[in-house]
mmCIF file of C-alpha atoms and ligand atoms in Angstrom:
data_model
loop_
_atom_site.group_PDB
_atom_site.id
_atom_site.type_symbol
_atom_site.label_atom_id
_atom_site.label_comp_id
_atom_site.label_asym_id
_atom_site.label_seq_id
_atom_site.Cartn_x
_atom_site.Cartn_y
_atom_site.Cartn_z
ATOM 1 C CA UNK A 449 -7.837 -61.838 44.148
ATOM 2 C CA UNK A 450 -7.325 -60.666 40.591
ATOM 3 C CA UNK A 451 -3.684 -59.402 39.644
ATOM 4 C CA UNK A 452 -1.778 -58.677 36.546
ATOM 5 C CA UNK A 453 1.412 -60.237 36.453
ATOM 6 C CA UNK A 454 4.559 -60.563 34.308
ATOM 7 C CA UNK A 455 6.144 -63.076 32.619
ATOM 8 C CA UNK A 456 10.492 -62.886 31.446
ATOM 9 C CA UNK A 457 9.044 -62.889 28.204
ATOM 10 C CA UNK A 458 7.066 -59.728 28.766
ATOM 11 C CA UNK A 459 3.788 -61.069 28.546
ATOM 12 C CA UNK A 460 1.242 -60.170 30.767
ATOM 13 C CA UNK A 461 -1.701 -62.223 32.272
ATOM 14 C CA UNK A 462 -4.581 -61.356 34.476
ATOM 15 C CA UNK A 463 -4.654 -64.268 37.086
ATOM 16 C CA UNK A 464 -5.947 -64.937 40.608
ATOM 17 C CA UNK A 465 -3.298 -64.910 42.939
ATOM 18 C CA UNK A 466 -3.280 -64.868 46.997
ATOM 19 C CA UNK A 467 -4.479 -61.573 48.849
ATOM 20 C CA UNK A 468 -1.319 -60.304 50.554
ATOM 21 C CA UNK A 469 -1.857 -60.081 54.394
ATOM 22 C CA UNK A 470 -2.229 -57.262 56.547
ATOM 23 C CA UNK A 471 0.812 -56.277 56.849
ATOM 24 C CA UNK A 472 2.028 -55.375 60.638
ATOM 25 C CA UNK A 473 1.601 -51.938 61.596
ATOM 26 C CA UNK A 474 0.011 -51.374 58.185
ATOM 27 C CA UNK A 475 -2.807 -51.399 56.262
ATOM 28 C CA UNK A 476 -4.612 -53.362 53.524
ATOM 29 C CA UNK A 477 -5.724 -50.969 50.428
ATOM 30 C CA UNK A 478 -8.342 -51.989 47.936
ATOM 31 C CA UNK A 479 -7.037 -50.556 44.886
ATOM 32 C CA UNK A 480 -9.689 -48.254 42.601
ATOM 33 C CA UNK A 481 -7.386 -46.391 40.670
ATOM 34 C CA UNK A 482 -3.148 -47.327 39.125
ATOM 35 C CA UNK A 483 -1.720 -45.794 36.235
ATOM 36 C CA UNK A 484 0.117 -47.192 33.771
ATOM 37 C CA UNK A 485 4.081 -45.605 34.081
ATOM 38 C CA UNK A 486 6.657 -45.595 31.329
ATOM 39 C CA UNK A 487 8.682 -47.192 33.625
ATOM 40 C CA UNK A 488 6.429 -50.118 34.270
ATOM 41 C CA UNK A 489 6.493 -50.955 30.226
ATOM 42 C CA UNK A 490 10.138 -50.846 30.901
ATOM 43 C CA UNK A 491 10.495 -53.352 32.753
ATOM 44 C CA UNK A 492 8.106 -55.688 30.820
ATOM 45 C CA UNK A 493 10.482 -58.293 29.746
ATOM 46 C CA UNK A 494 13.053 -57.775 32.301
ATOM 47 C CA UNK A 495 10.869 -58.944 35.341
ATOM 48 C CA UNK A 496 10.636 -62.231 37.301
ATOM 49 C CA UNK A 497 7.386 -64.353 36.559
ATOM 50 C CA UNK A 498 5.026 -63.319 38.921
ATOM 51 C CA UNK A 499 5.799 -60.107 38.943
ATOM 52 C CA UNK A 500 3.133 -57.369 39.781
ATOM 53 C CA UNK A 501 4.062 -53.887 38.423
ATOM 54 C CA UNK A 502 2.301 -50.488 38.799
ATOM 55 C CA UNK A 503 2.882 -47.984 42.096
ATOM 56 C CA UNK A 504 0.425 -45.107 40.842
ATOM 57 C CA UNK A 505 -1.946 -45.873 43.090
ATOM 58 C CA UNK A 506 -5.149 -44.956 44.794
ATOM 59 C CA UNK A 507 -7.691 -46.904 46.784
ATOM 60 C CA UNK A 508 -9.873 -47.402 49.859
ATOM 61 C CA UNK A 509 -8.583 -48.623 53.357
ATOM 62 C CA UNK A 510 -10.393 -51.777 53.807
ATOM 63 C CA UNK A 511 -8.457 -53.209 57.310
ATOM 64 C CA UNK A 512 -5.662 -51.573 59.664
ATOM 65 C CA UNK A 513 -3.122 -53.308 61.845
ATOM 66 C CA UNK A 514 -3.558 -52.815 65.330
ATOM 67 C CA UNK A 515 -1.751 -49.541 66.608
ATOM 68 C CA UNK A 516 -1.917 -48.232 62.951
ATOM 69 C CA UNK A 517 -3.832 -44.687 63.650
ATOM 70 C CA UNK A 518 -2.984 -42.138 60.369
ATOM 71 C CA UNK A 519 -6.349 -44.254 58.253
ATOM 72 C CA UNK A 520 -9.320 -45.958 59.172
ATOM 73 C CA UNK A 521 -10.960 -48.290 57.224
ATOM 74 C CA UNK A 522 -12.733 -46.567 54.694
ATOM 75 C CA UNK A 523 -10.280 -43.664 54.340
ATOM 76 C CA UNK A 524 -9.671 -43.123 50.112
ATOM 77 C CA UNK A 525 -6.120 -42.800 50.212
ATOM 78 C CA UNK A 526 -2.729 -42.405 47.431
ATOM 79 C CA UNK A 527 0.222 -43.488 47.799
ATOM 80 C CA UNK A 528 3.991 -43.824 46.458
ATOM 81 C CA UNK A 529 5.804 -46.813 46.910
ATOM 82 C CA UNK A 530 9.350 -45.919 47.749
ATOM 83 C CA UNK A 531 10.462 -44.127 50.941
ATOM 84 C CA UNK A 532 13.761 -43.026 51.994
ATOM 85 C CA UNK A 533 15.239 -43.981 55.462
ATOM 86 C CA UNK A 534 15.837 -39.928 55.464
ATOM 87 C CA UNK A 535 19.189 -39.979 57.221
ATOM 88 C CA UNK A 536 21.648 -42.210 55.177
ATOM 89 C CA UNK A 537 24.564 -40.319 53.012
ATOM 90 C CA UNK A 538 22.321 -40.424 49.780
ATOM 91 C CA UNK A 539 19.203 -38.782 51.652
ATOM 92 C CA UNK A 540 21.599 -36.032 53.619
ATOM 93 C CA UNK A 541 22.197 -34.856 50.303
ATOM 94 C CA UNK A 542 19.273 -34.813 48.815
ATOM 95 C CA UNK A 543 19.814 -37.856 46.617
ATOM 96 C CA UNK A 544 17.238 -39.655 48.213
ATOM 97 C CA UNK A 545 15.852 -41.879 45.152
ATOM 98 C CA UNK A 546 19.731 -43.595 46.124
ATOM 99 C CA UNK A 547 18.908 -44.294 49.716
ATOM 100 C CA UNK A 548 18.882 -47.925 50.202
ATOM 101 C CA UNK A 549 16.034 -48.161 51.755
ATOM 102 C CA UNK A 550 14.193 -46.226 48.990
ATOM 103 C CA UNK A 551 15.025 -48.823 46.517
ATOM 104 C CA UNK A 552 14.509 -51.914 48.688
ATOM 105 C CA UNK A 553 10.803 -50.831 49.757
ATOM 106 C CA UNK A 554 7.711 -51.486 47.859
ATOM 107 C CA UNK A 555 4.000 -51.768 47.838
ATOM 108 C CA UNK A 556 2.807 -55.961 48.075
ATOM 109 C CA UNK A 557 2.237 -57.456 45.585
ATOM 110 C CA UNK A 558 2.444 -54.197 43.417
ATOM 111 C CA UNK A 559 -0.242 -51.739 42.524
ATOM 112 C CA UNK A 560 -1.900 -53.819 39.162
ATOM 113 C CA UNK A 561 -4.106 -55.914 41.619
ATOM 114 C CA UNK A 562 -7.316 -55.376 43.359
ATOM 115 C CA UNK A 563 -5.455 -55.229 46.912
ATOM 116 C CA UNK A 564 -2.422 -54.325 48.388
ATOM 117 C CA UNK A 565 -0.556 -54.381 51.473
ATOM 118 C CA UNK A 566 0.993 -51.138 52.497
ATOM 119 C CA UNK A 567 3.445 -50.635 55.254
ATOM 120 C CA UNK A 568 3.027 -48.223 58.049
ATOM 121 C CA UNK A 569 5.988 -46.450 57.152
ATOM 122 C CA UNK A 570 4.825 -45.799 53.659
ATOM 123 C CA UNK A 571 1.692 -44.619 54.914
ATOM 124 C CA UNK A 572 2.971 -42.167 57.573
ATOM 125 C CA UNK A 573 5.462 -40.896 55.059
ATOM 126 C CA UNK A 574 4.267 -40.552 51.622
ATOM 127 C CA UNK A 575 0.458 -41.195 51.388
ATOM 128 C CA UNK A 576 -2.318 -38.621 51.055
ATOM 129 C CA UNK A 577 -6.115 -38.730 52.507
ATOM 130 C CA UNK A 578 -7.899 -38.209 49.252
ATOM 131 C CA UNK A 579 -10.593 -35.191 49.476
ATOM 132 C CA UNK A 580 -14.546 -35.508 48.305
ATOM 133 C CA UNK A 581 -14.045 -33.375 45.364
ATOM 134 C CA UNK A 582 -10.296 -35.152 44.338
ATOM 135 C CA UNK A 583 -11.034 -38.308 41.550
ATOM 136 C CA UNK A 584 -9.054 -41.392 42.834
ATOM 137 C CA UNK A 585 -7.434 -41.863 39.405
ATOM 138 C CA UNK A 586 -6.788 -37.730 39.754
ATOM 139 C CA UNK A 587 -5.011 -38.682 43.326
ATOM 140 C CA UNK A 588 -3.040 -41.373 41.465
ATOM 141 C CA UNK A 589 -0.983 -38.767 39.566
ATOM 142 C CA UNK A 590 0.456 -37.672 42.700
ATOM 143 C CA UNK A 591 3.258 -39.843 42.018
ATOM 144 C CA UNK A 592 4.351 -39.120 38.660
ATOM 145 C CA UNK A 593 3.592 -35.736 39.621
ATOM 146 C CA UNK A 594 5.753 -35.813 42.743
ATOM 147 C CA UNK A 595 9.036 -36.943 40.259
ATOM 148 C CA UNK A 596 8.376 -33.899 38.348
ATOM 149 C CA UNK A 597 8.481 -31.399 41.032
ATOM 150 C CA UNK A 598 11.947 -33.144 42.319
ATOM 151 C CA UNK A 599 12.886 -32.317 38.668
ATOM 152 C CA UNK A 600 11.672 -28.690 38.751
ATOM 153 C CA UNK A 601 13.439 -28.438 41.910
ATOM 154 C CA UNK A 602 16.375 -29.915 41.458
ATOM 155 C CA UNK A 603 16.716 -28.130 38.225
ATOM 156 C CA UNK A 604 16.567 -24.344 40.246
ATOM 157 C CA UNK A 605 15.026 -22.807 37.596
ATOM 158 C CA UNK A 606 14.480 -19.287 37.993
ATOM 159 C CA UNK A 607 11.774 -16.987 36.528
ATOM 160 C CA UNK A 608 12.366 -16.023 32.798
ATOM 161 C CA UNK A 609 14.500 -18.750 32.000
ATOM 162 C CA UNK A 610 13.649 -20.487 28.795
ATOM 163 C CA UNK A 611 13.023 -24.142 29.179
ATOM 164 C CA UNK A 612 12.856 -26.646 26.324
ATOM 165 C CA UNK A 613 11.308 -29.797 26.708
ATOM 166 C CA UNK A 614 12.066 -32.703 24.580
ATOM 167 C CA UNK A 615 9.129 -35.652 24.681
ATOM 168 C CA UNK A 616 5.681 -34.776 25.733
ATOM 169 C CA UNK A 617 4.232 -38.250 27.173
ATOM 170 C CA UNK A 618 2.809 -37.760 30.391
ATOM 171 C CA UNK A 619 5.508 -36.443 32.632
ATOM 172 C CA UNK A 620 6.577 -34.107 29.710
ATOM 173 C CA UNK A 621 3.400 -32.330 29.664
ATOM 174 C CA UNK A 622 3.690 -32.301 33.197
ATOM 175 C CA UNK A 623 7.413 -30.737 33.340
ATOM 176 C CA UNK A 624 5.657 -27.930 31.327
ATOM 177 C CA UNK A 625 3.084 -27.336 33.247
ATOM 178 C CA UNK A 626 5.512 -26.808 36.114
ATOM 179 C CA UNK A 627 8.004 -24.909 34.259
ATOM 180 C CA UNK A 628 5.281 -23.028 33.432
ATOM 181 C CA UNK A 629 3.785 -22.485 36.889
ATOM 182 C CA UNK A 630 7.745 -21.795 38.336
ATOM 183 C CA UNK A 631 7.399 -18.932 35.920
ATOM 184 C CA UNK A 632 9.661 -19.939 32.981
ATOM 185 C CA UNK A 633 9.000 -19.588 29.804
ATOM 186 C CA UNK A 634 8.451 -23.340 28.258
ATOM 187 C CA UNK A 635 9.368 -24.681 24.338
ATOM 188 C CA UNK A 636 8.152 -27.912 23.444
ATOM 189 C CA UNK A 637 8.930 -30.303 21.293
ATOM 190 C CA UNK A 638 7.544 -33.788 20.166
ATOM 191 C CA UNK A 639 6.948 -35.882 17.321
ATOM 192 C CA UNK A 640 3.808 -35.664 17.438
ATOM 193 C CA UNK A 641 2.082 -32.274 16.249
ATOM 194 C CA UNK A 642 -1.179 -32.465 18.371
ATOM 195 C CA UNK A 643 1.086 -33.042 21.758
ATOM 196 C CA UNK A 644 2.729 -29.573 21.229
ATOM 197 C CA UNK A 645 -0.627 -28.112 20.565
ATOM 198 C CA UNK A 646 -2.395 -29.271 24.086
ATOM 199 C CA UNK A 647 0.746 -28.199 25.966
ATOM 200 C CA UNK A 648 -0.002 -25.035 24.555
ATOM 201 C CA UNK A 649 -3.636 -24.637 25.160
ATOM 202 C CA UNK A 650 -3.649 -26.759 28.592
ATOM 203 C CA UNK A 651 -0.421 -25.049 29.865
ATOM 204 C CA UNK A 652 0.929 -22.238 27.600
ATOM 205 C CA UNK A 653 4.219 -23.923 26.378
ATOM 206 C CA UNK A 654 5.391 -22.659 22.860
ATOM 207 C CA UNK A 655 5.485 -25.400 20.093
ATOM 208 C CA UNK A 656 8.712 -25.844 18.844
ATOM 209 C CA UNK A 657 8.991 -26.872 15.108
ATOM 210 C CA UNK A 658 9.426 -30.875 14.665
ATOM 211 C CA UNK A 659 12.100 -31.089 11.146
ATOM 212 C CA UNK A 660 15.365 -30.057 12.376
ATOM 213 C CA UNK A 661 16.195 -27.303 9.621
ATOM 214 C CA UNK A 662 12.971 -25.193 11.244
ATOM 215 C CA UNK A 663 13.658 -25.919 14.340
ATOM 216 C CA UNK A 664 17.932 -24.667 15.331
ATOM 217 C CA UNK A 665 16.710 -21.386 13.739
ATOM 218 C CA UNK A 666 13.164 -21.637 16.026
ATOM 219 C CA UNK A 667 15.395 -21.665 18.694
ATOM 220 C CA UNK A 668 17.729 -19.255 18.106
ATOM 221 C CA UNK A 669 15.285 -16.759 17.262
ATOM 222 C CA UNK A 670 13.200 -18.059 20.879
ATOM 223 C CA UNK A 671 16.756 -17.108 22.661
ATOM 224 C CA UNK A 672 18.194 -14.096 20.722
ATOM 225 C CA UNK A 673 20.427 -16.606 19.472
ATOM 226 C CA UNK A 674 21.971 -17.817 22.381
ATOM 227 C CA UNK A 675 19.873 -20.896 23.113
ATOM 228 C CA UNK A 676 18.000 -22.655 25.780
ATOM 229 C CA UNK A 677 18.940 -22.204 29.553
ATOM 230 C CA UNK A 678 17.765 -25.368 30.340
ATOM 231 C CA UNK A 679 16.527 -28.543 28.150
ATOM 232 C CA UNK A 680 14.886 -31.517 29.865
ATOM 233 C CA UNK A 681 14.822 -34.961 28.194
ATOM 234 C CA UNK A 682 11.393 -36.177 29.290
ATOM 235 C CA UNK A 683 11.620 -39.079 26.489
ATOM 236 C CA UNK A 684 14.421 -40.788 24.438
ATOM 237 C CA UNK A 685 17.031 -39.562 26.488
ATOM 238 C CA UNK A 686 19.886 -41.534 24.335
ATOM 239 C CA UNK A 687 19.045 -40.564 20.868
ATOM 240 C CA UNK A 688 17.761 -36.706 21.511
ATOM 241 C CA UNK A 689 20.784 -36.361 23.775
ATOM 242 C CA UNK A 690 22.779 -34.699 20.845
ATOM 243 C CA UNK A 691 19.662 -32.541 20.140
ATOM 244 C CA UNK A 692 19.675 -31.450 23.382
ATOM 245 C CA UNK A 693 23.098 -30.382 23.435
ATOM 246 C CA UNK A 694 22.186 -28.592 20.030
ATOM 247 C CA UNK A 695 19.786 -26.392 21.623
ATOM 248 C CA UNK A 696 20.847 -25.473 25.154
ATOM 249 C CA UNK A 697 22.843 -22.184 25.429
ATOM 250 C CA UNK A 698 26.632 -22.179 26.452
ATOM 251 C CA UNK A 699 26.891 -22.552 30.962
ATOM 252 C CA UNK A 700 23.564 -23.568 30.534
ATOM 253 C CA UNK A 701 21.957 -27.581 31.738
ATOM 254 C CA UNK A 702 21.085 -30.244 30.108
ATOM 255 C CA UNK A 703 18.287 -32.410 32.163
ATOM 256 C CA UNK A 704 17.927 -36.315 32.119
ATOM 257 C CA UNK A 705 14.573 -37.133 32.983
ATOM 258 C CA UNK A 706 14.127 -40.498 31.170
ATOM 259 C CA UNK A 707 16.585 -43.248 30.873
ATOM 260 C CA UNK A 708 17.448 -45.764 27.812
ATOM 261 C CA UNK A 709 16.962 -49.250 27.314
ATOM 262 C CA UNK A 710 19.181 -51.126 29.917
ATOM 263 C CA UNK A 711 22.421 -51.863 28.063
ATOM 264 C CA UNK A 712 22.117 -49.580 24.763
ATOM 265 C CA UNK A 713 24.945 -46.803 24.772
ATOM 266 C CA UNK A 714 24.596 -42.981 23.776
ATOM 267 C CA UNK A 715 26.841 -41.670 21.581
ATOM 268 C CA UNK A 716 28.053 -37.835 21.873
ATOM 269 C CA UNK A 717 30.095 -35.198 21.221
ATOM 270 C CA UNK A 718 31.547 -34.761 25.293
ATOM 271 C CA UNK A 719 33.039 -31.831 23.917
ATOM 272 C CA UNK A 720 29.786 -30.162 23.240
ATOM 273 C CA UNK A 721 29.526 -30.181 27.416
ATOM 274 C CA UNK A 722 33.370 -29.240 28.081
ATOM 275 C CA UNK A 723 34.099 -26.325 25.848
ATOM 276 C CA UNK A 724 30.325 -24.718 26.052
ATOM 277 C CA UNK A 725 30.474 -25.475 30.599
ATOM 278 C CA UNK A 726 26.956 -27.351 29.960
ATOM 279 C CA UNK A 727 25.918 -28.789 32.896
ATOM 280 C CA UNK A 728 24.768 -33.025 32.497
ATOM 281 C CA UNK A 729 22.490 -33.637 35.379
ATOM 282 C CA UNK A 730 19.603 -36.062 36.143
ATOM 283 C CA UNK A 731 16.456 -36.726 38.198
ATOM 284 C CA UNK A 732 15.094 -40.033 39.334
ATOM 285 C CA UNK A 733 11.723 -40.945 40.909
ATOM 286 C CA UNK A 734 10.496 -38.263 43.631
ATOM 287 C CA UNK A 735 10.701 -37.664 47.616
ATOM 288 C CA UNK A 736 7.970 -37.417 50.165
ATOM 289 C CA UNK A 737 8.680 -33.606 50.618
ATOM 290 C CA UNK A 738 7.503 -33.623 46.664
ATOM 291 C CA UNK A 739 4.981 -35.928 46.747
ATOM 292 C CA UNK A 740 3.443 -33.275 49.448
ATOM 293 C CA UNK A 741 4.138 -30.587 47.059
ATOM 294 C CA UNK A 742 2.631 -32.500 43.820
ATOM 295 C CA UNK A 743 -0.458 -33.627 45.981
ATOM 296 C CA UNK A 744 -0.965 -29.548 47.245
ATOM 297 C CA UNK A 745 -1.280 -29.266 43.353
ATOM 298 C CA UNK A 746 -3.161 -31.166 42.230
ATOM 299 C CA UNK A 747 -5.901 -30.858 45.382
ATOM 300 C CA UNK A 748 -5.661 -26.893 45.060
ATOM 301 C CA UNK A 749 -6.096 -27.290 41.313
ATOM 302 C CA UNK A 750 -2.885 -24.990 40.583
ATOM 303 C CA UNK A 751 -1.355 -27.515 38.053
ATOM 304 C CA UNK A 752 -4.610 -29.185 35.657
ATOM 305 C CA UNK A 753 -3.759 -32.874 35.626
ATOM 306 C CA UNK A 754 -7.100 -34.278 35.130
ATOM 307 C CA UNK A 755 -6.684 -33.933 31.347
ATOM 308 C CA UNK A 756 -3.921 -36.447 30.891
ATOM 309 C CA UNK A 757 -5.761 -39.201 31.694
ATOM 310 C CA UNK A 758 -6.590 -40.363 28.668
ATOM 311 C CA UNK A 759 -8.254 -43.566 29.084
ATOM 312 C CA UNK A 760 -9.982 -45.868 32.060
ATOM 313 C CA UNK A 761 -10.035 -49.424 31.442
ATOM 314 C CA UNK A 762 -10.557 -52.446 33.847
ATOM 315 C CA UNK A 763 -7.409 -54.339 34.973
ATOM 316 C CA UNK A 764 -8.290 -56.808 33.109
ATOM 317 C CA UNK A 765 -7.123 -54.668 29.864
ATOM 318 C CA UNK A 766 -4.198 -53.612 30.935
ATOM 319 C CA UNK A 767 -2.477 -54.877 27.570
ATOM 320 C CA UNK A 768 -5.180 -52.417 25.648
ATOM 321 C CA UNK A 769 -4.014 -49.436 27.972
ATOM 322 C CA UNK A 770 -0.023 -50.386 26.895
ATOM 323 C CA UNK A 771 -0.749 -50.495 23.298
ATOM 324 C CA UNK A 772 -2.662 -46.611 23.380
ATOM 325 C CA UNK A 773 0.188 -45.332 25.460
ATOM 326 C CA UNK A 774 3.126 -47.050 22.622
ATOM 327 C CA UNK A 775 0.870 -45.975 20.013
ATOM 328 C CA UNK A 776 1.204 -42.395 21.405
ATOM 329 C CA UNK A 777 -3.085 -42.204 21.331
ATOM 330 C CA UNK A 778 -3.091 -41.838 25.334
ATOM 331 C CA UNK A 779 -0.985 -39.650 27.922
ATOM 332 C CA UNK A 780 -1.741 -41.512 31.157
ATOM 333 C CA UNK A 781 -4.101 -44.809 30.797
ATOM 334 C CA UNK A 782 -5.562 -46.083 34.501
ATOM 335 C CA UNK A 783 -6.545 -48.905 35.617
ATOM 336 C CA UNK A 784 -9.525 -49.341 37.755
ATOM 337 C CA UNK A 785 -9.610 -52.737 39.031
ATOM 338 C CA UNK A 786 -13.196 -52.319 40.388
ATOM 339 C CA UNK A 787 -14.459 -51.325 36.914
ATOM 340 C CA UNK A 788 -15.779 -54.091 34.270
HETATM 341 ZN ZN1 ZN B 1603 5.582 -43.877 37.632
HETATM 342 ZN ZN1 ZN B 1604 18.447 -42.863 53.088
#
């Protein structure tokens, strides 16, 4: 079958490589729709050769396992491709993107191929029957989606508060849209003008102003002067770190949702957390109880995802798709394998 797969160099090539098997007590999924995540071009360059990223995915059951009853063949299905054992110390508390077993699972090969071999457990856990009116590279979202509620939830926002959100890629536009829906008030900010405006239109965030002389006296006027309760770093969490601390209000949080480049340090002032009581707290990857909650969403239409997807290309492409989402032209790209 036709894959893309990664090279230590971060090059990417789109080669034939063996179908995985059906996988016991599992199922085999022929893959229509995988998105392209930030953290799938982070890992370009830091990945074995023969790697096979992307775990957005959507597809069609083509085969079962014996005993396997939740699909048939057939079914159009998404999934996510961690799941947590759901009794460990990390899960018990919540943390369950630590659970062992949610790091050590994955989909086979990966999502950027035209098949792949989920487990039982994955499907029982954290995978979705697709409706007729639901687009399969709509149902892909679930998963980036599914991060985002963990983030709204985790974050216990409360109605009223006034959320800023720093970097408006995909899962930035979708933190507003939930802020929005959890009935905060949402500020955004990006470098890039026309980002600010759809979060406006599509989800009624408030732009924030981009130079930095505008925008400490945009926010204190948004806050009667106190600041932000909350500020969520949905991009460039090691540079706009400082900014962040900037703009959120004394006893109020500061919200890692994106990482930095493995081994580059942040520099800040830790006293801008200790004397103000800001609260540093983070959220990684989602859980299956959000992954329900994300997929509810999207099927009932309460959070609009459909206009992120910016571009559909073939797998074969998948460099194309990378360079629109670095460029900043695209929110989410997708791959559909089936598509030439
Ligand atoms: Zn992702
Ligand atoms: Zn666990």
């Amino acid at each position: 079958m036709k894959a893309v797969t990664a090279d230590p160099s971060g090059g990417l090539h789109y080669s034939e490589i063996p179908a995985p098997a059906l996988p016991e007590g599992g199922a085999l999924l022929r893959v229509t729709a995988v998105g392209i995540c930030g953290s799938d071009l982070v890992k370009l360059g830091h990945s074995p050769a023969g790697t096979v990223l992307g775990h957005e995915v959507a597809g069609v059951i083509t085969e079962t396992a014996p005993g396997f009853t939740r699909f048939s063949p057939g079914d159009r299905v998404t999934t996510a491709h961690h799941i947590p054992c759901g009794q460990c110390v990390y899960c018990s508390g919540g943390n369950e993107s630590q659970c062992r077993q949610f790091r050590e699972t994955n989909l086979v090969p990966g999502g950027w191929a035209e098949t792949i071999a989920v487990s039982g457990a994955h499907l029982n856990a954290v995978a979705f029957a697709i409706p007729d009116d639901m687009e399969d590279a709509v149902a892909s979202l679930t998963e980036p989606l599914g991060c985002c509620v963990r983030a709204i939830r985790r974050s216990e926002v409360k109605p009223g508060e006034k959320i800023a959100v720093i970097g408006l890629g995909p899962v930035g536009m979708m933190l507003a849209a939930l802020y929005r829906h959890a009935g905060a008030e949402v500020f955004v900010l990006d470098r890039i003008a026309k980002r600010m405006e759809e979060a406006a239109a599509w989800y009624g965030a408030l732009p924030l102003p981009a130079e930095p002389s505008g925008l400490s006296e945009a926010a204190r006027s948004a806050t009667g002067g106190f600041g932000f309760d909350q500020v969520v770093l949905a991009a460039g969490a090691g540079p706009t770190l400082t900014l962040a601390l900037d703009l959120v209000r004394r006893g109020g949080k500061v919200h890692l949702f994106s990482g930095t480049p493995e081994g580059e340090l942040t520099r800040f002032d830790l006293n801008a957390i200790y004397k103000r009581e800001v609260t540093l707290f983070s959220t990684y990857s989602s859980s299956p109880r959000d992954l329900a909650v994300a997929f509810d969403l999207i099927a009932t239409r309460k959070i609009a995802c459909e206009n992120l997807i910016s571009k559909r290309l073939p797998l074969s492409r998948v460099e194309e798709g990378i360079r629109a989402i670095r460029s900043g032209d695209a929110y989410k790209v997708v791959l559909e394998p089936g598509r030439s």
